PDB file of C-alpha atoms in Angstrom:
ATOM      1  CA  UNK A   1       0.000   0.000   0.000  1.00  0.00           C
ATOM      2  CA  UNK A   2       1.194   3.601  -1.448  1.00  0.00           C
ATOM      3  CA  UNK A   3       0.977   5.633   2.108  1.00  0.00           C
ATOM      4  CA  UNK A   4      -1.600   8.933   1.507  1.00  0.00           C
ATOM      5  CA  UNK A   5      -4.400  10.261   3.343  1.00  0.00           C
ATOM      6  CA  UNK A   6      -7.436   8.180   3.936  1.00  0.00           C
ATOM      7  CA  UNK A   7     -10.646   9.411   2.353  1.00  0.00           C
ATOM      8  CA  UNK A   8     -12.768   6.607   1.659  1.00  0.00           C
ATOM      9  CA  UNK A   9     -13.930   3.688   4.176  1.00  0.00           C
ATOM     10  CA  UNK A  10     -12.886   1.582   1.390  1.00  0.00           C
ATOM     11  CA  UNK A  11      -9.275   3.044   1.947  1.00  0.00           C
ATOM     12  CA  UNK A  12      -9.593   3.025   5.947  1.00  0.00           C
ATOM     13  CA  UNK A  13     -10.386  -0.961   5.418  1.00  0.00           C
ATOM     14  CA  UNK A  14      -7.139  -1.341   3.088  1.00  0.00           C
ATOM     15  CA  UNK A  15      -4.925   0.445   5.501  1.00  0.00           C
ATOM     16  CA  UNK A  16      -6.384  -1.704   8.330  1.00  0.00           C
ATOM     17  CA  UNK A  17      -5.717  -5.026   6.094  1.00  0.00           C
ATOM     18  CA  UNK A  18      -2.045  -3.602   5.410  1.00  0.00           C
ATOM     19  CA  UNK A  19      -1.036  -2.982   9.202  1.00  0.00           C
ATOM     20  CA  UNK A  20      -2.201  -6.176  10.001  1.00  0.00           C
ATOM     21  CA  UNK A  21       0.348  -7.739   6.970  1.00  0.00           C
ATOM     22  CA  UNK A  22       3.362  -5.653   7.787  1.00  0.00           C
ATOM     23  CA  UNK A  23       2.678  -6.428  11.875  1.00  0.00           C
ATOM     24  CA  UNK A  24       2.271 -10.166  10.913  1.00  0.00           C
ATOM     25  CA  UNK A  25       5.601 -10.189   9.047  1.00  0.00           C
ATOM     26  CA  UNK A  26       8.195 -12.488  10.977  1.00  0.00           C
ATOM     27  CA  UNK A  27      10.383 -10.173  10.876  1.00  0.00           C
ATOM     28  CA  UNK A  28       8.405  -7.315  11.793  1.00  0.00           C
ATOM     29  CA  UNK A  29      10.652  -6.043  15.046  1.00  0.00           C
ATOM     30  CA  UNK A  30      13.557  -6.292  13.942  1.00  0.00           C
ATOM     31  CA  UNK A  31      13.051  -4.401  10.806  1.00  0.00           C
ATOM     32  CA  UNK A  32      13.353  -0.582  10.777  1.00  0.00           C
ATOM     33  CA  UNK A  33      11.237   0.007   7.481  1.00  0.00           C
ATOM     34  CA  UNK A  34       8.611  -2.259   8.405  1.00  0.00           C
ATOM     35  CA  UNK A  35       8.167  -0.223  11.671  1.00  0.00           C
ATOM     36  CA  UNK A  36       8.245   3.487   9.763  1.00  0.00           C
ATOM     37  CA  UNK A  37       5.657   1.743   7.406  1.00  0.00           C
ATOM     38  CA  UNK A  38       3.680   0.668  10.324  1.00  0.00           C
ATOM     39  CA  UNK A  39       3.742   3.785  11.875  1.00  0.00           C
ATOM     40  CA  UNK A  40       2.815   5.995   9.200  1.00  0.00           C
ATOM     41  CA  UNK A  41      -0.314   3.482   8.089  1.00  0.00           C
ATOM     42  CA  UNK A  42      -1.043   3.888  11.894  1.00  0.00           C
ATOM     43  CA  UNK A  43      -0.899   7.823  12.073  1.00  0.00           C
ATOM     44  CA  UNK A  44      -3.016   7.958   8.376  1.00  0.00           C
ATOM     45  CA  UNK A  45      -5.419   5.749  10.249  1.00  0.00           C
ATOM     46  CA  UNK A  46      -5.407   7.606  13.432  1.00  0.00           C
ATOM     47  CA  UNK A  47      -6.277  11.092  11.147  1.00  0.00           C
ATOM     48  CA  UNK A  48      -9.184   9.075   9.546  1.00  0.00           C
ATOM     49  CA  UNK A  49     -10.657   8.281  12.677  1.00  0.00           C
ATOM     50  CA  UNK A  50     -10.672  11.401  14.008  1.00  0.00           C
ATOM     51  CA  UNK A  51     -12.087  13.200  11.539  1.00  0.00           C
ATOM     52  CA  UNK A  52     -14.809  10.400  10.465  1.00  0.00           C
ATOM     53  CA  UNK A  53     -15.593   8.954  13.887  1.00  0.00           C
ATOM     54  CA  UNK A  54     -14.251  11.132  16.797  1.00  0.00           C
ATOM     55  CA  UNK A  55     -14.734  10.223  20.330  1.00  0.00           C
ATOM     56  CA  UNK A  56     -16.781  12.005  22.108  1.00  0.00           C
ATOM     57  CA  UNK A  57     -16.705  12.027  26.172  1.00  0.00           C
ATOM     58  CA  UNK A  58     -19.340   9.645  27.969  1.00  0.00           C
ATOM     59  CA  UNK A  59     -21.599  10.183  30.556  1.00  0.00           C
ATOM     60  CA  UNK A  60     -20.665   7.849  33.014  1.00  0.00           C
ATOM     61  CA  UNK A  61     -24.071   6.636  33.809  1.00  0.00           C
ATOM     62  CA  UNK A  62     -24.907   5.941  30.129  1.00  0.00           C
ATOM     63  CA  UNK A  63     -21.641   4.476  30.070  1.00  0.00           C
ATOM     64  CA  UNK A  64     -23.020   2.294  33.040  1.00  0.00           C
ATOM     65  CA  UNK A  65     -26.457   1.797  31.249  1.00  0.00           C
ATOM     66  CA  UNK A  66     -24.365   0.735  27.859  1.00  0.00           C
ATOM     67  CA  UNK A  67     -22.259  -2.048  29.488  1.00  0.00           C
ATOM     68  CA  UNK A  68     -25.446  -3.404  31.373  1.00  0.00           C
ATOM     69  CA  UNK A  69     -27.278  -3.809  28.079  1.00  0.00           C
ATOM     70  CA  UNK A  70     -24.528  -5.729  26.673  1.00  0.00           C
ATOM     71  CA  UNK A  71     -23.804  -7.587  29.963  1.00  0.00           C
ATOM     72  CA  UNK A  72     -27.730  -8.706  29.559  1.00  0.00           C
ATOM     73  CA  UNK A  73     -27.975  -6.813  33.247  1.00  0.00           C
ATOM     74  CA  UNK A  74     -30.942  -5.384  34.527  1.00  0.00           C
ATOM     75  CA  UNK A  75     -31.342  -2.946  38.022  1.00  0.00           C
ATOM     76  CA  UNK A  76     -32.237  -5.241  40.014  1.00  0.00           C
ATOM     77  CA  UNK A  77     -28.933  -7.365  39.569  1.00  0.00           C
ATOM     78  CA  UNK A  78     -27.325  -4.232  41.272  1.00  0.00           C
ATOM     79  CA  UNK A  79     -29.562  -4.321  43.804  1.00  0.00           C
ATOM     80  CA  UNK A  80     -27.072  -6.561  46.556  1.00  0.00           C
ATOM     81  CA  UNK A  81     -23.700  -3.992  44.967  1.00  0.00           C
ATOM     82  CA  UNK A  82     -25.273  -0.829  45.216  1.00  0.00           C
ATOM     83  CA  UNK A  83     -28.013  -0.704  47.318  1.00  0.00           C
ATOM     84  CA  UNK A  84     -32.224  -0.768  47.437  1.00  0.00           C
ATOM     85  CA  UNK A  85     -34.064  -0.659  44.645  1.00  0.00           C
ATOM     86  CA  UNK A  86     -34.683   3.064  45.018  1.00  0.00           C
ATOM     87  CA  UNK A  87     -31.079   3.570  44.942  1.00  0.00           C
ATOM     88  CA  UNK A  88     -30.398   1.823  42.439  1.00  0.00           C
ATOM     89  CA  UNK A  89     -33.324   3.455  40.402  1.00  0.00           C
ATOM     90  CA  UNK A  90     -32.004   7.185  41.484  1.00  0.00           C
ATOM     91  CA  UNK A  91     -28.559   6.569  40.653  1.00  0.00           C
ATOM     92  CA  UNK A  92     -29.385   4.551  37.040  1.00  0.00           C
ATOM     93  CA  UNK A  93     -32.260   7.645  36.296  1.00  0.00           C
ATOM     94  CA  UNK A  94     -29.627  10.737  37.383  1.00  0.00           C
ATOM     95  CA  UNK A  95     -31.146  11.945  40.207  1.00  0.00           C
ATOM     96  CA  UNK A  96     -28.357  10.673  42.527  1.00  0.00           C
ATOM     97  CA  UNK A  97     -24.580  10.835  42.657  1.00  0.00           C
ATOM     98  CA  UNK A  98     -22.700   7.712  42.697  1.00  0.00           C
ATOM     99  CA  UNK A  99     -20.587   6.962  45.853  1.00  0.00           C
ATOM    100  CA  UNK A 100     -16.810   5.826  46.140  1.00  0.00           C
ATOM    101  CA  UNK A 101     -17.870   2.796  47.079  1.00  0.00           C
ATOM    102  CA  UNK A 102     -21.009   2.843  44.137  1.00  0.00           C
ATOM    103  CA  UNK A 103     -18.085   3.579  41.659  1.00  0.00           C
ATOM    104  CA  UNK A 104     -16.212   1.043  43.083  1.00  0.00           C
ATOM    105  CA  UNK A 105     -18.778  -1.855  43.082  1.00  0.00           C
ATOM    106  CA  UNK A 106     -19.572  -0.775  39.098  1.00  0.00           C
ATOM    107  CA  UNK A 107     -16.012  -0.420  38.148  1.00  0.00           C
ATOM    108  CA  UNK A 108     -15.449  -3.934  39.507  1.00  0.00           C
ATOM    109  CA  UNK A 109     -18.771  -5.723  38.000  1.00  0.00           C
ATOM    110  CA  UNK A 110     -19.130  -3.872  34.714  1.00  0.00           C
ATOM    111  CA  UNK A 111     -14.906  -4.203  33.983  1.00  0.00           C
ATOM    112  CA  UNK A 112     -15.249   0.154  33.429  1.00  0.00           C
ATOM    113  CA  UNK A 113     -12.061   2.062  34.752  1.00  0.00           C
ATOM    114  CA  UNK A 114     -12.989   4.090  38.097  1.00  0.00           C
ATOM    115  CA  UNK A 115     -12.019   7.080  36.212  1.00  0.00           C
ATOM    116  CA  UNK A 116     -14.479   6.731  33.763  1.00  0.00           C
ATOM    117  CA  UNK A 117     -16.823   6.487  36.575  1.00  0.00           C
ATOM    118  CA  UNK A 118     -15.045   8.928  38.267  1.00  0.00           C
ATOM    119  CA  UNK A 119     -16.433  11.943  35.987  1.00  0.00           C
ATOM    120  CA  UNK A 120     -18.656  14.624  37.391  1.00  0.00           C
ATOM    121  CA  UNK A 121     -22.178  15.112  36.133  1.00  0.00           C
ATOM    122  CA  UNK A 122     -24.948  17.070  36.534  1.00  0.00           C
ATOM    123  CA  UNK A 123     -28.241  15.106  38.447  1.00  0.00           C
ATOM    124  CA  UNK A 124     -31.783  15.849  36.983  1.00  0.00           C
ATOM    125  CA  UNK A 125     -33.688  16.940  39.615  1.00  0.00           C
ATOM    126  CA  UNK A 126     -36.961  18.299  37.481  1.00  0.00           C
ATOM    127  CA  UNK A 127     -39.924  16.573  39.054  1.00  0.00           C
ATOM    128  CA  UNK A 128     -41.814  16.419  36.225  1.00  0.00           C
ATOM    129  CA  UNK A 129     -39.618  13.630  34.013  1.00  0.00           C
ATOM    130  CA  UNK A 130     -41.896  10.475  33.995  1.00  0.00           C
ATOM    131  CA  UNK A 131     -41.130   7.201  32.980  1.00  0.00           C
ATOM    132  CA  UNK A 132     -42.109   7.201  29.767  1.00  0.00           C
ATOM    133  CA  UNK A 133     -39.226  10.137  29.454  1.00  0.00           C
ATOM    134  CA  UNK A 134     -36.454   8.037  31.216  1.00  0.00           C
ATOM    135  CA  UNK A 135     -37.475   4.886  28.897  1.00  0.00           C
ATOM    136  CA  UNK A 136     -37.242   7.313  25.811  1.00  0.00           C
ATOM    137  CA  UNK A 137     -33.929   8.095  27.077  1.00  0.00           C
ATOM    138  CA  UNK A 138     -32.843   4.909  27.055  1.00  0.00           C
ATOM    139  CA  UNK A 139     -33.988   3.714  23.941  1.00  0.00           C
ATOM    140  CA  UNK A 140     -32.177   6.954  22.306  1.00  0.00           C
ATOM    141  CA  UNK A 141     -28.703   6.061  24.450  1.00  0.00           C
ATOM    142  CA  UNK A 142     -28.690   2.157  23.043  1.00  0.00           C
ATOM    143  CA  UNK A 143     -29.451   3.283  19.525  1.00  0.00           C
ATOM    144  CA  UNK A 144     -26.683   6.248  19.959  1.00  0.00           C
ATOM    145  CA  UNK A 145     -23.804   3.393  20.695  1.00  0.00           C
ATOM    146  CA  UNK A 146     -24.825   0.489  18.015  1.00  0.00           C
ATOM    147  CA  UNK A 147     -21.843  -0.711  15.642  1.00  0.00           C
ATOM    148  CA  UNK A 148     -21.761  -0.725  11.762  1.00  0.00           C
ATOM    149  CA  UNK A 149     -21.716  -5.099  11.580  1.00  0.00           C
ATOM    150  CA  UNK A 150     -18.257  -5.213  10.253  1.00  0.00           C
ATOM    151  CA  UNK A 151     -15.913  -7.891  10.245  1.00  0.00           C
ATOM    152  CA  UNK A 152     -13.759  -5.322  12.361  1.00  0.00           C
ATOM    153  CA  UNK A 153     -16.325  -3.695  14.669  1.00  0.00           C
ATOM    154  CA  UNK A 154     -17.912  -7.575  15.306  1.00  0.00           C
ATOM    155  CA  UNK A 155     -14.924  -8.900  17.139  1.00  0.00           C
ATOM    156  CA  UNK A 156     -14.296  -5.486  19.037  1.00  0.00           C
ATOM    157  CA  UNK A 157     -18.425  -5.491  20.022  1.00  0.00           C
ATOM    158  CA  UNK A 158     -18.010  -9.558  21.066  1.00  0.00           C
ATOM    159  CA  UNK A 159     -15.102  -8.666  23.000  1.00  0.00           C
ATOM    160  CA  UNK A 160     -16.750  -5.947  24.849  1.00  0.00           C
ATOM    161  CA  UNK A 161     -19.721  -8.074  25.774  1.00  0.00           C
ATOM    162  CA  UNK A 162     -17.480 -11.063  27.314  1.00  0.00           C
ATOM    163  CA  UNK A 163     -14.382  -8.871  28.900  1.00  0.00           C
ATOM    164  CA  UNK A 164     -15.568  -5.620  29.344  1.00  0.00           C
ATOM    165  CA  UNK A 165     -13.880  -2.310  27.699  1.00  0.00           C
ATOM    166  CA  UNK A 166     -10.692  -2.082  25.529  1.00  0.00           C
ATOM    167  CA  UNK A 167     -10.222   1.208  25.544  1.00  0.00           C
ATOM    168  CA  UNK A 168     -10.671   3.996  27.864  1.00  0.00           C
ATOM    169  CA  UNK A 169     -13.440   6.262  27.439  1.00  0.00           C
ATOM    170  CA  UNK A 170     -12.474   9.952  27.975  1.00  0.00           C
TER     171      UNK A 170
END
């Protein structure tokens, strides 16, 4: 692969197939121009991605939400980690901070650094959000996070399900 900026997803996907052949190489480590190649696909990637699919910061309890969806967890599994019910209901609905030992007992269950969890965040305190506003919510946070069904993005989504997160949110 001729190295130049990535414009197409048809390009991103050949620049993707052509780190993986120069990191396979046997001699990969050893060799200097295999590295600078490696590199520079890398960076050309790295540019691509940030222009076509930047990361944007997470709220930690839709971060929270996310992970339970794909964990098949529902609020009253956190029930004996967390607290009542009615904790667990204020914290998962924004109405109530999480606790050290809260972002502790999700950090450990839901495999989601503590400084993810860590994050400040504003608690909705209007008393006029029903149910049927919370649920909408929802719905609009597990669309907002699904994955284009790529060879690529299917092993990353698997992997998330079974171990928890690769990378750090920010």
């Amino acid at each position: 692969m001729n190295p130049k900026l990535i414009k197409t997803e048809k390009e991103y996907n050949e620049a993707i197939n052509a780190l993986e052949v120069i990191g396979d190489k046997e001699d990969f480590e050893e060799n200097e121009n295999l590295i600078a190649q490696f590199e520079l696909i890398s960076k050309l990637i790295q540019l691509y991605e940030e222009e076509h699919a930047p990361i944007v910061k997470g709220h930690p309890i839709d971060i929270i939400l996310l992970k339970m969806e794909y964990m098949g967890l529902k609020q009253k599994d956190l029930v004996p980690l967390i607290g009542s019910s009615g904790v667990v209901s204020e914290v998962l609905n924004k109405k109530r901070s999480m606790s050290k030992r809260m972002i502790r007992a999700f950090s450990e269950l839901l495999k989601i650094d503590q400084e993810v969890l860590n994050t400040p965040y504003e608690l909705i305190t209007d008393a006029h959000i029903g149910r049927k506003t919370i649920a909408l919510r929802y719905r609009q946070l597990s669309t907002q996070f699904r994955f284009v069904d790529t060879a690529i993005t299917h092993g990353f989504k698997q992997h998330v399900k079974e171990c928890g997160m690769l990378i750090p949110i920010c």
